[in-house]
Short mmCIF file of C-alpha atoms in Angstrom, two decimals:
data_model
loop_
_atom_site.label_atom_id
_atom_site.label_comp_id
_atom_site.label_asym_id
_atom_site.label_seq_id
_atom_site.Cartn_x
_atom_site.Cartn_y
_atom_site.Cartn_z
CA MET F 28 -60.30 60.77 11.53
CA ALA F 29 -59.92 57.03 11.22
CA PRO F 30 -61.47 55.38 8.12
CA PHE F 31 -64.72 53.52 8.46
CA ASN F 32 -64.47 49.80 9.04
CA THR F 33 -66.38 47.24 6.96
CA ASN F 34 -69.41 47.06 9.27
CA GLN F 35 -69.70 50.84 9.42
CA VAL F 36 -69.57 51.06 5.62
CA LYS F 37 -72.36 48.47 5.34
CA TYR F 38 -74.49 50.40 7.87
CA ILE F 39 -74.07 53.70 6.04
CA GLN F 40 -74.92 52.04 2.73
CA ALA F 41 -78.04 50.47 4.19
CA VAL F 42 -79.26 53.73 5.77
CA ALA F 43 -78.61 55.70 2.60
CA GLY F 44 -80.17 53.02 0.45
CA ARG F 45 -77.06 52.98 -1.71
CA GLN F 46 -74.76 50.25 -3.06
CA GLN F 47 -77.55 47.70 -2.90
CA HIS F 48 -77.21 46.38 -6.46
CA THR F 49 -75.18 43.17 -6.64
CA THR F 50 -73.18 42.35 -9.76
CA LEU F 51 -71.77 38.88 -10.37
CA ARG F 52 -69.57 38.31 -13.41
CA ALA F 53 -68.61 34.75 -14.41
CA ILE F 54 -65.14 33.71 -15.63
CA ASN F 55 -64.60 30.54 -17.68
CA GLN F 56 -61.39 29.32 -19.27
CA ASN F 57 -60.48 25.84 -20.55
CA GLY F 58 -57.57 24.36 -22.44
CA ILE F 59 -54.53 22.11 -22.45
CA ILE F 60 -50.85 22.82 -21.98
CA LYS F 61 -48.14 20.53 -23.32
CA SER F 62 -44.47 20.22 -22.59
CA ASN F 63 -42.11 22.21 -24.82
CA GLU F 64 -45.06 23.84 -26.60
CA PHE F 65 -44.67 27.42 -25.39
CA GLY F 66 -46.43 29.25 -28.20
CA ASP F 67 -44.92 32.30 -29.89
CA LEU F 68 -41.16 32.64 -29.70
CA TYR F 69 -41.20 35.40 -27.10
CA TYR F 70 -42.90 33.00 -24.64
CA HIS F 71 -39.92 30.61 -24.76
CA PRO F 72 -37.75 30.63 -21.61
CA GLN F 73 -34.09 31.45 -22.23
CA THR F 74 -32.50 30.11 -19.03
CA PHE F 75 -34.42 26.84 -18.57
CA ASP F 76 -32.96 23.55 -19.76
CA THR F 77 -35.55 22.05 -22.09
CA THR F 78 -33.51 19.02 -23.16
CA ASN F 79 -36.10 16.91 -21.38
CA PRO F 80 -39.79 17.80 -21.78
CA LEU F 81 -40.78 20.81 -19.64
CA LEU F 82 -44.34 22.02 -19.17
CA LEU F 83 -44.60 25.77 -18.63
CA GLY F 84 -47.83 27.79 -18.74
CA GLN F 85 -49.17 31.05 -17.32
CA PHE F 86 -52.32 33.09 -16.89
CA PHE F 87 -53.11 36.51 -15.46
CA LEU F 88 -55.89 37.49 -13.12
CA HIS F 89 -56.61 40.65 -15.10
CA GLU F 90 -53.70 41.88 -17.21
CA TYR F 91 -49.92 41.74 -17.28
CA ALA F 92 -47.79 44.65 -16.15
CA ARG F 93 -45.18 46.55 -18.16
CA ALA F 94 -41.61 46.26 -16.95
CA TRP F 95 -37.97 46.94 -17.72
CA ASP F 96 -35.66 44.44 -19.43
CA SER F 97 -31.89 44.14 -19.99
CA ARG F 98 -31.60 47.16 -22.32
CA GLY F 99 -28.81 49.58 -21.53
CA VAL F 100 -31.22 52.45 -21.01
CA HIS F 101 -32.96 50.41 -18.31
CA ASN F 102 -29.65 49.49 -16.67
CA ASN F 103 -28.41 52.96 -15.72
CA ASP F 104 -29.08 55.28 -12.83
CA ILE F 105 -30.45 58.19 -14.90
CA LEU F 106 -34.16 58.30 -15.67
CA GLU F 107 -34.91 59.12 -19.30
CA SER F 108 -37.99 59.15 -21.49
CA ALA F 109 -36.63 56.02 -23.16
CA ASP F 110 -37.13 54.20 -19.87
CA PHE F 111 -40.86 54.19 -20.67
CA THR F 112 -40.59 53.39 -24.38
CA ASN F 113 -41.49 49.94 -25.75
CA LEU F 114 -41.75 48.34 -22.34
CA ILE F 115 -42.24 44.58 -22.52
CA GLY F 116 -44.91 42.66 -20.65
CA THR F 117 -44.14 40.45 -17.68
CA HIS F 118 -45.53 37.49 -19.66
CA VAL F 119 -42.42 37.25 -21.87
CA GLY F 120 -40.46 34.04 -21.26
CA PHE F 121 -42.99 32.38 -18.97
CA GLY F 122 -44.34 29.77 -21.38
CA LYS F 123 -47.70 29.12 -22.98
CA ASP F 124 -50.35 31.79 -22.57
CA MET F 125 -53.31 30.06 -20.91
CA GLY F 126 -55.41 33.18 -21.21
CA ASN F 127 -55.88 36.63 -19.74
CA LEU F 128 -58.88 36.25 -17.45
CA ARG F 129 -59.73 39.98 -17.41
CA ALA F 130 -61.37 39.29 -14.06
CA LEU F 131 -61.82 42.99 -13.29
CA ASP F 132 -63.77 43.78 -16.46
CA VAL F 133 -67.28 44.53 -15.15
CA PRO F 134 -69.48 46.71 -17.42
CA CYS F 135 -71.58 49.57 -16.13
CA VAL F 136 -75.03 50.50 -17.45
CA GLY F 137 -73.80 54.08 -17.84
CA GLU F 138 -71.73 52.91 -20.79
CA THR F 139 -74.90 52.15 -22.75
CA GLY F 140 -76.12 55.74 -22.50
CA THR F 141 -78.72 55.02 -19.80
CA ASP F 142 -78.86 57.76 -17.17
CA VAL F 143 -79.12 55.87 -13.92
CA ASP F 144 -79.05 57.65 -10.57
CA ARG F 145 -79.90 54.69 -8.43
CA ALA F 146 -80.03 50.94 -8.79
CA ASP F 147 -83.34 49.23 -9.42
CA ASP F 148 -83.01 45.47 -9.26
CA ALA F 149 -86.23 45.11 -11.20
CA TRP F 150 -84.65 46.19 -14.46
CA ILE F 151 -80.85 46.30 -14.06
CA ALA F 152 -79.25 42.96 -14.81
CA SER F 153 -76.97 41.36 -12.24
CA THR F 154 -74.21 41.09 -14.87
CA VAL F 155 -73.63 44.87 -14.96
CA ARG F 156 -72.97 47.63 -12.43
CA ALA F 157 -75.77 50.11 -11.82
CA THR F 158 -73.59 53.20 -11.31
CA PRO F 159 -69.90 54.12 -11.78
CA ASP F 160 -69.37 54.42 -8.02
CA GLY F 161 -69.48 51.31 -5.93
CA PHE F 162 -67.31 48.61 -4.44
CA LEU F 163 -65.18 45.84 -5.83
CA LYS F 164 -66.05 43.27 -3.20
CA SER F 165 -64.29 40.02 -4.04
CA LEU F 166 -63.10 37.50 -6.56
CA ASN F 167 -63.39 33.75 -6.14
CA LEU F 168 -61.30 31.61 -8.49
CA LYS F 169 -61.28 27.82 -8.82
CA LEU F 170 -58.59 25.96 -10.72
CA ARG F 171 -58.74 22.31 -11.73
CA LEU F 172 -55.80 20.56 -13.41
CA THR F 173 -56.24 17.08 -14.86
CA LEU F 174 -53.95 14.59 -16.54
CA PRO F 175 -55.34 13.56 -19.94
CA SER F 176 -56.05 9.87 -20.38
CA ASN F 177 -53.89 9.56 -23.48
CA ILE F 178 -50.53 11.15 -22.66
CA PRO F 179 -47.85 9.70 -24.97
CA VAL F 180 -44.98 7.90 -23.29
CA ALA F 181 -41.45 8.06 -24.64
CA HIS F 182 -40.07 4.60 -25.45
CA PRO F 183 -36.65 3.66 -24.05
CA THR F 184 -33.64 4.36 -26.22
CA TYR F 185 -31.56 1.61 -27.76
CA ALA F 186 -28.85 2.31 -25.20
CA ASP F 187 -31.38 1.83 -22.38
CA ILE F 188 -32.14 -1.78 -23.31
CA LYS F 189 -29.00 -2.87 -25.18
CA LEU F 190 -27.72 -4.88 -22.22
CA ILE F 191 -31.06 -6.67 -21.97
CA LEU F 192 -31.09 -7.35 -25.71
CA ASP F 193 -27.58 -8.76 -25.48
CA GLY F 194 -28.49 -10.94 -22.53
CA ALA F 195 -26.02 -9.25 -20.20
CA ALA F 196 -28.72 -8.33 -17.69
CA GLY F 197 -29.55 -11.89 -16.88
CA SER F 198 -32.82 -11.86 -18.79
CA GLY F 199 -31.94 -14.79 -20.98
CA VAL F 200 -32.74 -12.76 -24.10
CA VAL F 201 -29.98 -13.09 -26.68
CA SER F 202 -30.74 -11.35 -29.94
CA GLY F 203 -28.00 -9.29 -31.55
CA VAL F 204 -30.63 -6.71 -32.46
CA THR F 205 -29.04 -3.60 -34.00
CA ALA F 206 -29.91 0.04 -33.31
CA THR F 207 -31.33 0.34 -36.82
CA GLU F 208 -33.61 -2.66 -36.32
CA TYR F 209 -34.75 -1.23 -32.98
CA GLN F 210 -35.61 2.06 -34.64
CA HIS F 211 -37.54 0.30 -37.38
CA TYR F 212 -39.49 -1.60 -34.75
CA TRP F 213 -40.95 1.67 -33.43
CA GLN F 214 -41.71 2.71 -37.00
CA ALA F 215 -43.87 -0.41 -37.45
CA ASP F 216 -41.52 -1.88 -40.03
CA PHE F 217 -43.16 -5.21 -40.93
CA SER F 218 -40.04 -6.38 -42.76
CA LEU F 219 -38.37 -7.24 -39.46
CA SER F 220 -38.05 -10.93 -38.77
CA THR F 221 -40.25 -12.58 -36.18
CA PRO F 222 -37.28 -13.47 -33.87
CA THR F 223 -36.15 -9.82 -33.92
CA ILE F 224 -39.63 -8.56 -33.05
CA GLU F 225 -40.02 -11.12 -30.26
CA ALA F 226 -36.58 -10.27 -28.88
CA ILE F 227 -37.43 -6.55 -28.70
CA LYS F 228 -40.80 -7.27 -27.09
CA GLY F 229 -39.15 -9.46 -24.49
CA ALA F 230 -36.49 -6.87 -23.71
CA LEU F 231 -39.11 -4.14 -23.33
CA ASP F 232 -41.08 -6.35 -20.95
CA VAL F 233 -38.00 -6.90 -18.79
CA TYR F 234 -37.21 -3.19 -18.89
CA ALA F 235 -40.73 -2.29 -17.74
CA ARG F 236 -40.42 -4.64 -14.76
CA SER F 237 -36.92 -3.51 -13.77
CA PRO F 238 -36.39 -1.25 -10.77
CA PRO F 239 -36.67 1.66 -10.61
CA MET F 240 -40.11 1.65 -12.15
CA HIS F 241 -40.01 3.25 -15.57
CA THR F 242 -43.48 4.73 -15.50
CA PRO F 243 -43.52 8.55 -15.74
CA HIS F 244 -43.30 10.44 -12.44
CA TYR F 245 -45.37 13.58 -13.10
CA GLU F 246 -44.42 16.47 -10.82
CA PHE F 247 -45.85 19.99 -10.92
CA ARG F 248 -45.43 23.36 -9.24
CA LEU F 249 -48.02 26.15 -9.15
CA ILE F 250 -47.05 29.71 -8.20
CA MET F 251 -49.50 32.61 -7.79
CA PHE F 252 -47.70 35.91 -7.23
CA ARG F 253 -47.66 39.66 -7.83
CA ASN F 254 -45.26 42.55 -7.38
CA ARG F 255 -45.29 43.99 -3.86
CA LEU F 256 -45.78 47.50 -5.25
CA PRO F 257 -48.29 48.81 -7.77
CA THR F 258 -47.08 48.11 -11.30
CA TYR F 259 -46.86 50.24 -14.42
CA ARG F 260 -49.80 49.97 -16.76
CA GLY F 261 -48.28 51.96 -19.60
CA ASP F 262 -51.49 53.02 -21.36
CA SER F 263 -52.77 56.39 -22.49
CA GLY F 264 -54.50 56.96 -19.17
CA THR F 265 -51.33 56.72 -17.10
CA SER F 266 -48.59 59.32 -17.29
CA ASN F 267 -44.97 58.55 -16.44
CA LEU F 268 -44.83 61.23 -13.75
CA ASP F 269 -47.99 59.96 -12.07
CA ALA F 270 -46.58 56.46 -12.11
CA LEU F 271 -43.33 57.54 -10.49
CA ARG F 272 -45.12 59.77 -7.98
CA ASN F 273 -47.27 56.83 -6.92
CA GLY F 274 -44.20 54.65 -6.44
CA VAL F 275 -44.84 52.04 -9.11
CA SER F 276 -42.46 49.12 -9.60
CA LEU F 277 -40.96 48.28 -12.98
CA LEU F 278 -39.29 45.08 -11.79
CA ASN F 279 -39.53 42.18 -14.21
CA PRO F 280 -40.09 38.66 -12.79
CA GLY F 281 -38.52 37.36 -16.00
CA TYR F 282 -35.19 38.26 -14.39
CA ASP F 283 -35.82 38.07 -10.65
CA LEU F 284 -38.73 35.82 -9.60
CA PHE F 285 -36.52 33.00 -8.30
CA MET F 286 -33.46 33.12 -6.04
CA GLY F 287 -30.28 31.56 -7.44
CA GLN F 288 -27.64 29.58 -5.59
CA THR F 289 -25.28 32.55 -5.23
CA GLY F 290 -27.79 34.97 -3.73
CA ARG F 291 -28.86 36.73 -6.92
CA PRO F 292 -32.45 36.82 -8.21
CA ARG F 293 -33.04 34.88 -11.43
CA GLY F 294 -35.78 34.22 -13.97
CA PRO F 295 -36.50 32.68 -17.38
CA LEU F 296 -34.78 35.57 -19.22
CA GLY F 297 -31.69 36.18 -17.11
CA TYR F 298 -30.73 37.44 -13.67
CA ARG F 299 -30.41 40.61 -11.60
CA THR F 300 -27.03 41.68 -10.29
CA SER F 301 -26.50 42.38 -6.61
CA THR F 302 -25.32 45.71 -5.20
CA LYS F 303 -23.39 43.80 -2.53
CA LEU F 304 -22.01 40.86 -4.50
CA ASP F 305 -21.22 42.50 -7.85
CA LYS F 306 -19.27 45.61 -6.91
CA ASP F 307 -16.53 44.57 -9.33
CA MET F 308 -18.87 45.29 -12.24
CA ASP F 309 -18.72 49.05 -11.72
CA PRO F 310 -15.62 51.24 -11.25
CA THR F 311 -17.43 53.33 -8.63
CA GLY F 312 -17.90 50.29 -6.42
CA ALA F 313 -21.62 50.94 -5.98
CA PRO F 314 -23.46 49.47 -8.95
CA ALA F 315 -27.19 49.72 -9.34
CA PRO F 316 -29.00 46.41 -9.84
CA TYR F 317 -28.66 45.45 -13.52
CA TYR F 318 -30.68 43.02 -15.60
CA SER F 319 -28.36 40.67 -17.47
CA GLY F 320 -29.53 38.13 -20.03
CA LYS F 321 -31.78 38.01 -23.07
CA ARG F 322 -34.42 40.53 -24.10
CA TRP F 323 -37.07 40.50 -26.80
CA ASP F 324 -36.76 42.93 -29.71
CA ASN F 325 -38.52 41.20 -32.62
CA GLY F 326 -36.20 38.32 -31.75
CA TRP F 327 -33.95 37.39 -28.85
CA VAL F 328 -30.97 39.71 -28.42
CA ASN F 329 -28.31 40.09 -25.73
CA GLY F 330 -28.69 42.55 -22.91
CA THR F 331 -26.31 45.47 -22.32
CA ILE F 332 -24.85 46.93 -19.13
CA PRO F 333 -23.50 50.49 -18.77
CA LYS F 334 -19.73 50.87 -18.61
CA SER F 335 -19.96 52.99 -15.49
CA ALA F 336 -22.44 54.58 -13.12
CA GLY F 337 -24.01 57.68 -14.60
CA ASP F 338 -23.79 56.37 -18.13
CA ALA F 339 -27.15 57.09 -19.67
CA GLY F 340 -27.21 53.86 -21.60
CA HIS F 341 -25.27 55.14 -24.62
CA GLY F 342 -21.99 53.35 -23.90
CA ASN F 343 -22.44 49.76 -22.86
CA THR F 344 -20.60 46.54 -22.35
CA ALA F 345 -21.96 43.06 -22.91
CA GLY F 346 -24.73 41.88 -20.60
CA ALA F 347 -25.47 38.60 -22.29
CA GLU F 348 -24.85 36.28 -19.33
CA THR F 349 -28.11 34.55 -18.52
CA PHE F 350 -27.00 33.30 -15.10
CA PRO F 351 -24.40 34.31 -12.48
CA ALA F 352 -20.90 32.88 -12.56
CA GLY F 353 -20.82 29.40 -11.04
CA GLU F 354 -24.49 28.67 -11.70
CA ALA F 355 -26.14 27.02 -14.71
CA ASP F 356 -29.41 26.91 -16.61
CA PHE F 357 -32.35 25.84 -14.47
CA THR F 358 -33.18 22.18 -14.97
CA HIS F 359 -36.75 20.97 -14.47
CA ARG F 360 -35.63 19.61 -11.08
CA ASP F 361 -34.30 23.03 -10.08
CA LEU F 362 -37.60 24.64 -10.99
CA MET F 363 -39.47 22.32 -8.64
CA THR F 364 -37.49 23.43 -5.57
CA MET F 365 -35.83 26.78 -6.34
CA PRO F 366 -36.84 29.38 -3.69
CA LEU F 367 -38.74 32.50 -4.72
CA ASN F 368 -37.78 36.15 -4.37
CA LYS F 369 -40.18 37.13 -1.61
CA ASN F 370 -38.45 40.43 -1.01
CA ASP F 371 -39.95 41.91 -4.18
CA TYR F 372 -42.98 39.67 -4.80
CA VAL F 373 -46.02 38.67 -2.77
CA VAL F 374 -46.55 34.92 -3.11
CA MET F 375 -50.14 33.85 -2.52
CA ARG F 376 -49.54 30.22 -3.42
CA ASP F 377 -46.44 28.08 -4.00
CA VAL F 378 -47.42 24.43 -4.04
CA ARG F 379 -45.94 21.24 -5.49
CA PHE F 380 -48.14 18.29 -6.37
CA PHE F 381 -47.78 14.90 -8.00
CA LEU F 382 -50.10 13.20 -10.45
CA GLY F 383 -50.12 9.83 -12.13
CA GLN F 384 -50.86 6.17 -11.61
CA GLN F 385 -48.29 5.71 -8.89
CA GLN F 386 -49.65 8.67 -6.97
CA GLY F 387 -53.23 7.46 -7.28
CA LYS F 388 -54.29 10.91 -8.46
CA SER F 389 -55.29 12.25 -11.87
CA HIS F 390 -56.29 15.79 -10.89
CA PHE F 391 -55.42 18.73 -8.64
CA GLU F 392 -57.78 21.46 -7.43
CA ASP F 393 -57.19 24.79 -5.72
CA VAL F 394 -59.29 27.81 -4.75
CA PHE F 395 -58.12 31.44 -4.64
CA ASP F 396 -60.20 33.94 -2.64
CA PHE F 397 -59.47 37.64 -3.10
CA ASP F 398 -61.38 39.77 -0.57
CA PHE F 399 -60.87 43.26 -1.99
CA ASN F 400 -63.73 45.41 -0.59
CA ASP F 401 -62.24 48.43 -2.41
CA PRO F 402 -64.17 51.53 -3.56
CA ILE F 403 -64.41 52.11 -7.32
CA ASN F 404 -65.51 55.12 -9.33
CA THR F 405 -65.40 54.57 -13.07
CA ALA F 406 -67.90 54.06 -15.87
CA ASP F 407 -65.36 52.03 -17.83
CA THR F 408 -65.66 48.28 -18.02
CA ASP F 409 -62.07 47.96 -16.80
CA LEU F 410 -62.21 48.60 -13.05
CA CYS F 411 -58.46 49.25 -12.97
CA SER F 412 -59.17 52.56 -14.69
CA SER F 413 -60.61 53.83 -11.39
CA ASP F 414 -58.14 56.16 -9.67
CA THR F 415 -59.27 54.74 -6.33
CA LEU F 416 -57.38 51.54 -7.16
CA ASN F 417 -54.06 53.19 -8.09
CA ASN F 418 -52.35 52.41 -4.81
CA LYS F 419 -52.86 48.65 -4.96
CA ASN F 420 -51.65 45.94 -7.32
CA TYR F 421 -54.29 43.71 -8.90
CA ARG F 422 -52.01 42.17 -11.55
CA TRP F 423 -51.65 38.67 -10.15
CA GLN F 424 -49.77 36.19 -12.31
CA CYS F 425 -49.94 32.39 -12.06
CA ILE F 426 -47.37 30.04 -13.57
CA ILE F 427 -47.55 26.25 -13.77
CA ILE F 428 -44.41 24.15 -14.19
CA GLY F 429 -44.44 20.40 -14.89
CA THR F 430 -42.06 17.54 -15.57
CA SER F 431 -42.15 13.76 -15.95
CA ASN F 432 -38.62 13.60 -14.49
CA GLY F 433 -37.51 11.92 -17.69
CA ARG F 434 -38.04 11.94 -21.43
CA ASP F 435 -41.79 11.41 -21.35
CA PRO F 436 -43.99 14.33 -22.49
CA VAL F 437 -46.23 16.13 -20.00
CA HIS F 438 -49.78 17.20 -20.85
CA LEU F 439 -52.22 18.93 -18.51
CA ASN F 440 -55.85 19.94 -18.96
CA TYR F 441 -56.93 23.07 -17.11
CA GLU F 442 -60.32 24.49 -16.16
CA ILE F 443 -60.64 27.93 -14.57
CA ARG F 444 -63.92 29.07 -13.04
CA GLY F 445 -64.38 32.37 -11.27
CA THR F 446 -66.86 34.96 -10.01
CA THR F 447 -66.22 38.69 -9.61
CA HIS F 448 -68.53 40.36 -7.09
CA CYS F 449 -69.30 44.10 -7.16
CA GLN F 450 -71.85 46.33 -5.47
CA SER F 451 -73.18 49.62 -6.82
CA GLY F 452 -76.30 51.74 -7.00
#
């Protein structure tokens, strides 16, 4: 028998007088993310070039998944209990934590000890569910990103304006200002002579008017994605066998969210080897995909790769390479254009946008609509504890990348507003 469609479900609910209680839960998150301020050490990317300021932040729709890393026991073709021990979260290496929205936390009145058989809108608040059974209808999320009005701007280096200071650029400014005097100028050293100060001011004025324009060029990329398969929760309510039976994925976007130049997936922690391109790594000629790069173990340590297929992770060779041969660390320019691994991840949004005076824009807005309409049956606040949701993945992750395309810092204010809609009764 075919399942009921949406209209049939609504008709049955109306006739039975059930699922008529509407629950609306608000989500609010505010803050600021700044370039090269990633938070705790395990948030720091290991394969991104941060020589120039790089903005990198992330938030999760509900919670992050647990995944494998570049440990030897995760890089073999034998499943062991250690494969499920001390799994890291998929937030590692993706920059500043902007907050876990916990969008699917919707309390139920049954948790307070009230025995409720049927919803009564006269006394059950719209912020809670009336009964454990019901429907997760939808989630609407609005994101607003704004440039602060007081972003600091990096001043040009002495080498940048030396030719102007020496008069070689045709500016007519001849000064003989030294690098030390230039440094003291930015330190507000009032002992500098008036001619020196005026010479530096004049050179900076010429520099500001020289093509190309030296104002910061703020460029950003927003990516909203999730694993194609259900992911591993790794809590006391989920057994390893159930997870495997349900076909969960333990892939880690820290190693394979992007696609590198040589056809291998890459991420902020390392890369994933290819069964077709890396046959030389295994004597059998049929290597499993390995994670190579850094992993977190109370500090950053090198990954390990089994010496041969069938090795249960107890004899390993080095797996410290963070990118494939011939490639390099991702620069901020790479991160703006590098394609995503859409074979393993569902990408809801991948958008680039530009902010700043030259763009005539100071803010960016986007809306994410999730039309779930999925049955739930749990008295827990966390809707993901319902076994009716086991076969879908609700662990969406959003990352924001930003650059000034130079040495200027990048700051970005964010405001997240959302509404989770449930029906019960």
